[in-house]
Amino acid sequence: MKKSPLFFVLLFTLFLAFLFTSNGVAKNLPEDYWQELLEQTQHKSVERKLAEEARLQLNNQEAKTQANALAATKSALKKAEQQRLALEKEQDALEIALQETQQRLQLRSTALGEVFAVYREEKSNLFGLLSNARYSQQYPQLLAFAKPDLTQQRLPKIEDFNQLWQALQQSWLATSQAVHYQAPWVNLTGQVETSQLTRLGDLQLMNPQGVLQLNSGELPSLWLRQPAHLIQTNQAFLAGESERVTLDPARGLTLELHSRQPSLLERVQQGGLVGYLIIVLGLAGLLVAFVQSIRLGFEQRRVLKQLAKPAELKPNNALGRILSGMNKASKQQKNIAPEALEASLDELLVRESAALERGLALVKLLAAMAPLLGLLGTVTGMIATFQAITLFGTGDPAMMASGISQALVTTVLGLLTAVPLLLAHLLLQGRSRKLARILEAESSAWLAKLLSPPSAISQASATSQGPVGMASMLGKETRV
């Protein structure tokens, strides 16, 4: 049996009374003390009872609320379960209907499978044709029709076949037309302009500025680096001044190849440092050869003038200097031995021949160095190519183009430099040797005349051609 709180309060009061009585304290307390203590105890017990009842009532209300919420949740769960079952049944029914529809579609498409395959193939071919056609900008509806729709699962209808036939017919007709129409295009600065364009079938699209290229899904733009004669011919055709027109039968491939060809400066830049060195050496060799050619030309003219006037020895030419030196040597020593005269003559000839051949050794050296430098550029270019292959593989040829270009360009530069230098060396060497032979012949004739007796000298003078004959021979050799 559960004890009430009042019982415990009374028990506690009796305990206190016993405690005070036993200790003799009760004798000193007033008479109404016990009455007040009892009333306070009863009042507190009543308050505790009221608080206990209020808390119990609140707990009962919360319990009812939670019970109601639980009932509502169970009801909602039951409804959701019913909806789930209904949706599962509906999904099963839809899956069954989808399977039946796919089976019917397969049965219907089996008989016309080849026809539908041909339709899709022709439509795909038409899209590929229109993507690069010159008339696709003029007929955008054809490109929109031929664009494949990967999300479409339905079978083509008879209207689709008719539309495909009309698109093919219109495409064939457009390839045989030469028309003018207004359309936007992109100039060389990247700006969009709208002007009259001329289409010649499916071969070429052009305007007075040049031939236009087609970019899939973009506006047509001008080709870069078009030949000047092509632009001039087409401008005259568009202006009605000429009936000639320049066409690219490859539908732009020839112009693309021409536009990608590097210029002379770009070719030189592809050679790299070795290419620049070859060009510098070649220019230096040609400069030396040019200066030596001018010097030999002036020397040849002065020698011709000296041969025309043998009595007037001038120091401005090799022959005059040789003969003047021999005259001085013979006058200073009248009884000089013939061997000494020959030695002096040989010394003068060697000195003048060296002056005539000045710079030829340098030209020959540069002509020999140019191919070797070209070979050096080839080796360095191939090394760069193999390094690119090691890093990037062979999948991208553009990564190897730089090294291959350097290898080929340096070889070409070396050969182009060596051939003119070798030719210049050969020509200059021939001219210098001709002058050296003339100097040697005239000097030998002068020495023989000096050493011969007077009777032999007069006889030789009557029968020989003399300096004038040598001058005429030199003139003929020079003309040749």
Coordinates of C-alpha atoms in Angstrom, one line a residue:
M1 CA 0.0 0.0 0.0
K2 CA 1.4 3.4 -1.0
K3 CA 2.1 5.8 1.9
S4 CA 0.7 9.4 1.4
P5 CA 3.0 12.4 1.9
L6 CA 0.9 13.5 4.9
F7 CA 1.9 10.4 6.7
F8 CA 5.6 11.1 6.4
V9 CA 5.0 14.7 7.6
L10 CA 3.2 13.6 10.7
L11 CA 5.9 11.0 11.4
F12 CA 8.6 13.7 11.0
T13 CA 6.6 16.0 13.4
L14 CA 6.4 13.3 16.1
F15 CA 10.1 12.7 15.7
L16 CA 10.9 16.3 16.3
A17 CA 8.6 16.4 19.4
F18 CA 10.2 13.4 20.8
L19 CA 13.6 14.9 20.2
F20 CA 12.8 18.1 21.9
T21 CA 11.1 16.3 24.8
S22 CA 13.9 14.0 25.3
N23 CA 16.5 16.8 25.4
G24 CA 14.5 19.1 27.7
V25 CA 14.1 21.7 25.0
A26 CA 10.3 21.5 25.0
K27 CA 10.1 23.1 28.4
N28 CA 11.6 26.3 27.1
L29 CA 9.3 26.7 24.0
P30 CA 6.1 28.6 24.0
E31 CA 2.8 26.8 24.1
D32 CA 1.6 27.7 20.6
Y33 CA 4.8 26.7 18.9
W34 CA 3.6 23.2 18.3
Q35 CA 0.4 24.5 16.9
E36 CA 2.2 26.7 14.4
L37 CA 4.6 23.9 13.4
L38 CA 1.6 21.6 12.7
E39 CA -0.1 24.2 10.6
Q40 CA 3.0 24.9 8.6
T41 CA 3.5 21.3 8.0
Q42 CA 0.0 20.8 6.8
H43 CA 0.2 23.8 4.5
K44 CA 3.4 22.5 2.9
S45 CA 1.9 19.1 2.4
V46 CA -1.2 20.7 0.7
E47 CA 1.1 22.7 -1.6
R48 CA 3.1 19.6 -2.5
K49 CA -0.2 17.7 -3.2
L50 CA -1.4 20.5 -5.5
A51 CA 1.9 20.6 -7.4
E52 CA 1.9 16.8 -7.7
E53 CA -1.7 16.9 -9.1
A54 CA -0.7 19.7 -11.6
R55 CA 2.3 17.7 -12.8
L56 CA 0.2 14.6 -13.2
Q57 CA -2.4 16.5 -15.2
L58 CA 0.3 17.9 -17.5
N59 CA 1.8 14.5 -18.0
N60 CA -1.6 13.2 -18.9
Q61 CA -2.1 16.0 -21.5
E62 CA 1.3 15.3 -23.1
A63 CA 0.5 11.6 -23.2
K64 CA -2.8 12.3 -25.0
T65 CA -1.0 14.7 -27.5
Q66 CA 1.7 12.1 -28.3
A67 CA -1.0 9.4 -28.6
N68 CA -2.8 11.6 -31.1
A69 CA 0.4 12.3 -33.1
L70 CA 1.2 8.6 -33.1
A71 CA -2.2 7.8 -34.4
A72 CA -1.9 10.5 -37.2
T73 CA 1.6 9.1 -38.1
K74 CA 0.3 5.6 -38.4
S75 CA -2.6 6.8 -40.5
A76 CA -0.2 8.7 -42.8
L77 CA 2.1 5.6 -43.0
K78 CA -0.9 3.5 -43.9
K79 CA -1.9 5.9 -46.7
A80 CA 1.7 6.0 -48.0
E81 CA 1.9 2.3 -48.1
Q82 CA -1.3 2.1 -50.0
Q83 CA 0.0 4.7 -52.5
R84 CA 3.2 2.7 -52.8
L85 CA 1.3 -0.4 -53.7
A86 CA -0.8 1.5 -56.2
L87 CA 2.4 3.0 -57.8
E88 CA 4.1 -0.4 -58.0
K89 CA 1.0 -1.8 -59.7
E90 CA 1.0 1.2 -62.1
Q91 CA 4.7 0.7 -62.8
D92 CA 4.3 -3.0 -63.5
A93 CA 1.5 -2.1 -65.9
L94 CA 3.6 0.5 -67.7
E95 CA 6.5 -1.9 -68.0
I96 CA 4.3 -4.5 -69.5
A97 CA 2.9 -1.9 -71.9
L98 CA 6.4 -0.8 -72.8
Q99 CA 7.5 -4.3 -73.6
E100 CA 4.4 -4.8 -75.7
T101 CA 5.0 -1.6 -77.6
Q102 CA 8.7 -2.5 -78.2
Q103 CA 7.6 -5.9 -79.5
R104 CA 5.2 -4.3 -81.8
L105 CA 7.8 -1.8 -83.0
Q106 CA 10.3 -4.6 -83.6
L107 CA 7.7 -6.5 -85.5
R108 CA 6.8 -3.5 -87.7
S109 CA 10.4 -2.4 -88.2
T110 CA 11.6 -5.9 -89.2
A111 CA 9.9 -5.8 -92.6
L112 CA 11.1 -2.2 -93.4
G113 CA 14.4 -2.4 -91.6
E114 CA 16.5 -2.0 -94.8
V115 CA 14.3 0.9 -96.0
F116 CA 14.8 2.7 -92.7
A117 CA 18.5 2.0 -92.7
V118 CA 18.8 3.5 -96.2
Y119 CA 16.9 6.5 -95.0
R120 CA 19.1 7.1 -92.0
E121 CA 22.3 6.6 -94.2
E122 CA 21.2 9.0 -96.8
K123 CA 20.2 11.6 -94.3
S124 CA 23.6 11.2 -92.6
N125 CA 25.3 11.6 -96.0
L126 CA 23.3 14.7 -96.7
F127 CA 24.3 16.2 -93.4
G128 CA 28.0 15.6 -94.1
L129 CA 27.6 17.1 -97.6
L130 CA 25.8 20.2 -96.4
S131 CA 28.3 20.8 -93.6
N132 CA 31.0 21.6 -96.2
A133 CA 28.7 22.8 -99.0
R134 CA 29.1 26.4 -100.3
Y135 CA 25.3 26.7 -100.5
S136 CA 24.6 25.7 -96.9
Q137 CA 24.5 29.3 -95.8
Q138 CA 22.0 30.1 -98.5
Y139 CA 19.7 27.1 -97.5
P140 CA 19.9 26.8 -93.7
Q141 CA 16.7 24.8 -93.6
L142 CA 18.4 21.9 -95.4
L143 CA 21.1 21.7 -92.8
A144 CA 18.5 21.9 -90.0
F145 CA 16.6 19.0 -91.5
A146 CA 19.6 16.8 -92.1
K147 CA 21.0 17.3 -88.6
P148 CA 20.8 13.9 -86.8
D149 CA 18.6 13.7 -83.7
L150 CA 20.0 11.0 -81.5
T151 CA 17.1 11.2 -79.0
Q152 CA 14.5 10.4 -81.7
Q153 CA 13.3 6.8 -81.5
R154 CA 10.2 6.9 -83.7
L155 CA 10.2 5.3 -87.2
P156 CA 10.4 7.7 -90.2
K157 CA 7.1 8.4 -91.9
I158 CA 6.3 8.8 -95.5
E159 CA 6.5 12.6 -95.0
D160 CA 10.1 12.2 -93.9
F161 CA 10.9 10.3 -97.0
N162 CA 9.3 13.0 -99.2
Q163 CA 11.2 15.7 -97.3
L164 CA 14.5 13.9 -97.7
W165 CA 13.9 13.5 -101.5
Q166 CA 13.1 17.3 -101.8
A167 CA 16.3 18.2 -99.8
L168 CA 18.4 16.0 -102.0
Q169 CA 16.8 17.4 -105.2
Q170 CA 17.4 21.0 -103.9
S171 CA 21.0 20.2 -103.0
W172 CA 21.6 18.8 -106.5
L173 CA 20.1 21.8 -108.1
A174 CA 22.2 24.2 -106.0
T175 CA 25.4 22.6 -107.2
S176 CA 24.6 23.7 -110.8
Q177 CA 23.8 27.4 -110.0
A178 CA 25.9 30.5 -110.1
V179 CA 24.1 33.1 -107.9
H180 CA 24.6 36.4 -106.1
Y181 CA 23.1 36.9 -102.7
Q182 CA 23.6 39.1 -99.6
A183 CA 25.1 37.3 -96.6
P184 CA 27.4 38.1 -93.6
W185 CA 31.1 37.1 -93.8
V186 CA 34.3 37.6 -91.7
N187 CA 37.1 39.8 -93.1
L188 CA 40.8 39.5 -92.4
T189 CA 40.5 41.7 -89.3
G190 CA 37.9 39.4 -87.7
Q191 CA 35.0 41.8 -88.2
V192 CA 31.7 40.7 -89.6
E193 CA 30.5 42.4 -92.8
T194 CA 27.4 41.9 -94.9
S195 CA 27.8 42.3 -98.6
Q196 CA 27.1 40.5 -101.9
L197 CA 28.6 37.1 -102.2
T198 CA 29.0 35.1 -105.4
R199 CA 28.6 31.3 -105.4
L200 CA 29.7 29.2 -108.3
G201 CA 27.9 25.9 -107.7
D202 CA 29.6 24.0 -104.9
L203 CA 33.1 24.9 -106.1
Q204 CA 33.8 28.4 -104.9
L205 CA 32.4 31.2 -102.8
M206 CA 33.9 34.6 -103.4
N207 CA 33.6 38.4 -103.3
P208 CA 35.7 41.3 -104.6
Q209 CA 38.1 40.8 -101.6
G210 CA 38.9 37.2 -102.5
V211 CA 37.8 33.6 -102.1
L212 CA 36.0 32.7 -98.9
Q213 CA 36.5 29.5 -96.8
L214 CA 33.8 27.7 -95.0
N215 CA 34.0 26.8 -91.3
S216 CA 31.5 24.3 -90.1
G217 CA 28.8 26.1 -88.1
E218 CA 30.4 29.5 -88.5
L219 CA 30.3 32.4 -91.0
P220 CA 32.5 32.2 -94.1
S221 CA 35.8 34.0 -93.9
L222 CA 38.6 35.0 -96.3
W223 CA 41.5 32.8 -97.0
L224 CA 44.9 34.1 -96.0
R225 CA 47.7 34.7 -98.5
Q226 CA 45.7 34.4 -101.6
P227 CA 47.6 34.8 -104.9
A228 CA 47.4 38.3 -106.3
H229 CA 46.5 37.2 -109.8
L230 CA 43.6 35.1 -108.5
I231 CA 42.1 38.2 -106.7
Q232 CA 42.6 40.4 -109.7
T233 CA 41.0 37.9 -112.1
N234 CA 38.0 37.3 -109.9
Q235 CA 37.6 41.1 -109.3
A236 CA 37.5 41.6 -113.1
F237 CA 34.9 38.8 -113.4
L238 CA 32.7 40.1 -110.7
A239 CA 32.8 43.6 -112.2
G240 CA 31.8 42.3 -115.6
E241 CA 35.0 43.3 -117.2
S242 CA 36.1 39.8 -118.0
E243 CA 34.6 36.4 -118.6
R244 CA 37.5 34.5 -117.0
V245 CA 37.4 33.3 -113.5
T246 CA 39.9 31.4 -111.4
L247 CA 38.5 28.3 -109.7
D248 CA 39.9 25.8 -107.2
P249 CA 38.7 22.4 -108.4
A250 CA 39.8 20.9 -105.0
R251 CA 37.1 23.0 -103.3
G252 CA 39.6 25.1 -101.3
L253 CA 42.3 22.6 -100.6
T254 CA 44.7 24.3 -103.1
L255 CA 44.1 27.7 -101.4
E256 CA 44.5 26.1 -98.0
L257 CA 47.9 24.7 -99.1
H258 CA 48.9 28.0 -100.5
S259 CA 47.8 29.9 -97.3
R260 CA 49.8 27.6 -95.1
Q261 CA 53.0 28.0 -97.1
P262 CA 55.4 30.0 -95.0
S263 CA 56.9 33.2 -96.4
L264 CA 60.6 33.7 -97.1
L265 CA 61.2 35.3 -93.7
E266 CA 59.3 32.5 -92.0
R267 CA 61.5 30.0 -93.8
V268 CA 64.6 31.7 -92.6
Q269 CA 63.3 31.8 -89.1
Q270 CA 62.7 28.0 -89.2
G271 CA 66.4 27.5 -89.8
G272 CA 67.2 28.9 -86.4
L273 CA 70.6 30.1 -85.3
V274 CA 72.4 27.9 -87.8
G275 CA 70.3 29.2 -90.6
Y276 CA 71.2 32.8 -89.7
L277 CA 74.9 31.9 -89.5
I278 CA 74.8 30.3 -93.0
I279 CA 73.1 33.4 -94.4
V280 CA 75.7 35.8 -92.9
L281 CA 78.6 33.7 -94.2
G282 CA 76.9 33.5 -97.7
L283 CA 76.4 37.3 -97.8
A284 CA 80.0 37.8 -96.7
G285 CA 81.3 35.5 -99.4
L286 CA 79.2 37.2 -102.1
L287 CA 80.4 40.6 -100.9
V288 CA 84.0 39.5 -101.2
A289 CA 83.4 38.0 -104.6
F290 CA 81.6 41.1 -105.8
V291 CA 84.5 43.4 -104.6
Q292 CA 87.1 41.1 -106.2
S293 CA 85.1 41.0 -109.4
I294 CA 85.0 44.8 -109.6
R295 CA 88.7 45.0 -108.8
L296 CA 89.6 42.4 -111.5
G297 CA 87.5 44.3 -114.0
F298 CA 89.3 47.6 -113.4
E299 CA 92.6 45.8 -113.4
Q300 CA 91.8 44.1 -116.8
R301 CA 90.9 47.5 -118.3
R302 CA 94.1 49.1 -117.1
V303 CA 96.1 46.1 -118.5
L304 CA 94.4 46.5 -121.9
K305 CA 95.3 50.2 -122.0
Q306 CA 98.9 49.3 -121.1
L307 CA 99.0 46.8 -123.9
A308 CA 97.7 49.3 -126.3
K309 CA 100.5 51.7 -125.3
P310 CA 103.5 49.6 -124.4
A311 CA 105.9 52.5 -124.6
E312 CA 104.2 54.4 -121.7
L313 CA 104.6 52.2 -118.6
K314 CA 102.1 53.2 -115.9
P315 CA 102.2 52.0 -112.3
N316 CA 98.4 51.7 -112.0
N317 CA 98.3 48.2 -113.5
A318 CA 100.1 45.0 -112.9
L319 CA 101.8 44.7 -116.3
G320 CA 103.2 48.3 -116.0
R321 CA 104.5 47.6 -112.5
I322 CA 106.3 44.4 -113.7
L323 CA 107.9 46.0 -116.8
S324 CA 108.9 49.1 -114.8
G325 CA 110.5 46.9 -112.2
M326 CA 112.4 44.9 -114.7
N327 CA 113.6 48.2 -116.5
K328 CA 114.8 49.5 -113.2
A329 CA 116.7 46.3 -112.4
S330 CA 118.3 46.2 -115.9
K331 CA 119.4 49.9 -115.8
Q332 CA 120.8 49.6 -112.3
Q333 CA 122.9 46.6 -113.2
K334 CA 123.8 46.6 -116.9
N335 CA 125.9 43.4 -116.7
I336 CA 123.3 41.5 -114.6
A337 CA 123.1 37.8 -115.2
P338 CA 120.1 36.3 -117.1
E339 CA 119.4 34.1 -114.1
A340 CA 119.1 37.1 -111.8
L341 CA 116.7 38.8 -114.3
E342 CA 114.6 35.7 -114.4
A343 CA 114.5 35.5 -110.6
S344 CA 113.4 39.2 -110.4
L345 CA 110.8 38.6 -113.0
D346 CA 109.4 35.5 -111.1
E347 CA 109.3 37.6 -107.9
L348 CA 107.3 40.3 -109.5
L349 CA 104.9 37.8 -111.2
V350 CA 104.3 36.0 -107.9
R351 CA 103.6 39.3 -106.1
E352 CA 101.1 40.5 -108.8
S353 CA 99.5 37.1 -109.1
A354 CA 98.9 37.0 -105.3
A355 CA 97.2 40.4 -105.6
L356 CA 95.0 39.2 -108.4
E357 CA 93.9 36.1 -106.4
R358 CA 93.2 38.1 -103.3
G359 CA 90.0 36.9 -101.5
L360 CA 89.5 33.8 -103.7
A361 CA 90.7 31.5 -100.9
L362 CA 88.1 33.1 -98.5
V363 CA 85.3 32.6 -101.0
K364 CA 86.3 29.0 -101.5
L365 CA 86.4 28.4 -97.7
L366 CA 83.0 29.9 -97.2
A367 CA 81.6 27.8 -100.1
A368 CA 83.0 24.7 -98.3
M369 CA 81.7 25.7 -94.9
A370 CA 78.1 26.4 -95.9
P371 CA 77.1 22.7 -96.6
L372 CA 78.8 21.6 -93.4
L373 CA 76.8 24.2 -91.4
G374 CA 73.7 22.9 -93.2
L375 CA 74.6 19.4 -92.1
L376 CA 75.0 20.7 -88.6
G377 CA 71.6 22.3 -88.7
T378 CA 70.2 19.0 -90.0
V379 CA 71.7 17.1 -87.1
T380 CA 70.4 19.5 -84.5
G381 CA 67.0 19.6 -86.0
M382 CA 66.7 15.8 -85.9
I383 CA 67.9 15.8 -82.3
A384 CA 65.1 18.2 -81.5
T385 CA 62.6 16.0 -83.4
F386 CA 63.6 12.9 -81.5
Q387 CA 63.3 14.8 -78.2
A388 CA 59.8 15.8 -79.1
I389 CA 59.0 12.2 -80.0
T390 CA 60.3 11.1 -76.6
L391 CA 58.2 13.6 -74.7
F392 CA 55.0 13.7 -76.7
G393 CA 55.1 10.6 -78.9
T394 CA 54.2 10.4 -82.5
G395 CA 50.5 11.2 -82.1
D396 CA 50.8 14.9 -82.9
P397 CA 53.0 15.7 -86.0
A398 CA 52.9 19.4 -85.1
M399 CA 55.2 18.8 -82.2
M400 CA 57.8 17.4 -84.5
A401 CA 57.4 20.0 -87.3
S402 CA 59.8 22.5 -85.8
G403 CA 62.8 20.2 -85.7
I404 CA 62.1 18.7 -89.1
S405 CA 61.7 22.3 -90.6
Q406 CA 65.1 23.3 -89.1
A407 CA 66.8 20.2 -90.5
L408 CA 65.5 20.7 -94.0
V409 CA 65.8 24.5 -94.1
T410 CA 69.4 24.5 -92.9
T411 CA 70.3 21.9 -95.6
V412 CA 68.6 24.0 -98.3
L413 CA 70.3 27.2 -97.1
G414 CA 73.7 25.5 -97.0
L415 CA 73.3 24.3 -100.6
L416 CA 71.9 27.6 -101.8
T417 CA 74.9 29.4 -100.3
A418 CA 77.5 27.0 -101.5
V419 CA 76.5 26.9 -105.2
P420 CA 76.7 30.6 -105.9
L421 CA 80.0 30.9 -103.9
L422 CA 81.5 28.0 -105.9
L423 CA 80.4 29.5 -109.1
A424 CA 81.8 32.9 -108.1
H425 CA 85.1 31.3 -107.1
L426 CA 85.3 29.5 -110.4
L427 CA 84.6 32.7 -112.5
L428 CA 87.0 34.9 -110.5
Q429 CA 89.7 32.2 -110.5
G430 CA 89.4 32.0 -114.3
R431 CA 89.6 35.8 -114.8
S432 CA 92.6 36.0 -112.4
R433 CA 94.4 33.2 -114.2
K434 CA 93.8 34.8 -117.6
L435 CA 95.4 38.0 -116.3
A436 CA 98.2 36.1 -114.8
R437 CA 98.9 34.3 -118.1
I438 CA 98.9 37.6 -119.9
L439 CA 101.3 39.1 -117.4
E440 CA 103.6 36.0 -117.7
A441 CA 103.5 36.0 -121.5
E442 CA 104.3 39.8 -121.8
S443 CA 107.0 39.6 -119.2
S444 CA 108.6 36.5 -120.8
A445 CA 108.5 38.3 -124.2
W446 CA 110.1 41.4 -122.7
L447 CA 112.8 39.3 -121.0
A448 CA 113.5 37.4 -124.2
K449 CA 113.8 40.7 -126.1
L450 CA 116.1 42.1 -123.5
L451 CA 118.4 39.1 -123.5
S452 CA 118.4 38.5 -127.3
P453 CA 121.1 40.0 -129.7
P454 CA 120.1 43.1 -131.7
S455 CA 119.7 41.2 -135.0
A456 CA 117.3 38.7 -133.4
I457 CA 115.4 41.5 -131.8
S458 CA 114.7 43.2 -135.2
Q459 CA 113.8 39.9 -136.8
A460 CA 111.4 39.0 -134.0
S461 CA 109.8 42.5 -134.1
A462 CA 109.0 42.0 -137.8
T463 CA 107.4 38.6 -137.4
S464 CA 105.6 38.8 -134.1
Q465 CA 102.2 40.3 -133.2
G466 CA 103.6 42.3 -130.3
P467 CA 101.6 43.7 -127.4
V468 CA 98.7 44.7 -129.7
G469 CA 98.1 41.1 -130.5
M470 CA 98.0 40.2 -126.8
A471 CA 95.6 43.0 -126.2
S472 CA 93.3 41.7 -128.8
M473 CA 93.5 38.2 -127.5
L474 CA 92.8 39.5 -123.9
G475 CA 89.8 41.4 -125.2
K476 CA 88.4 38.3 -126.9
E477 CA 88.9 36.3 -123.7
T478 CA 87.2 39.0 -121.8
R479 CA 84.2 39.1 -124.0
V480 CA 83.9 35.3 -123.9

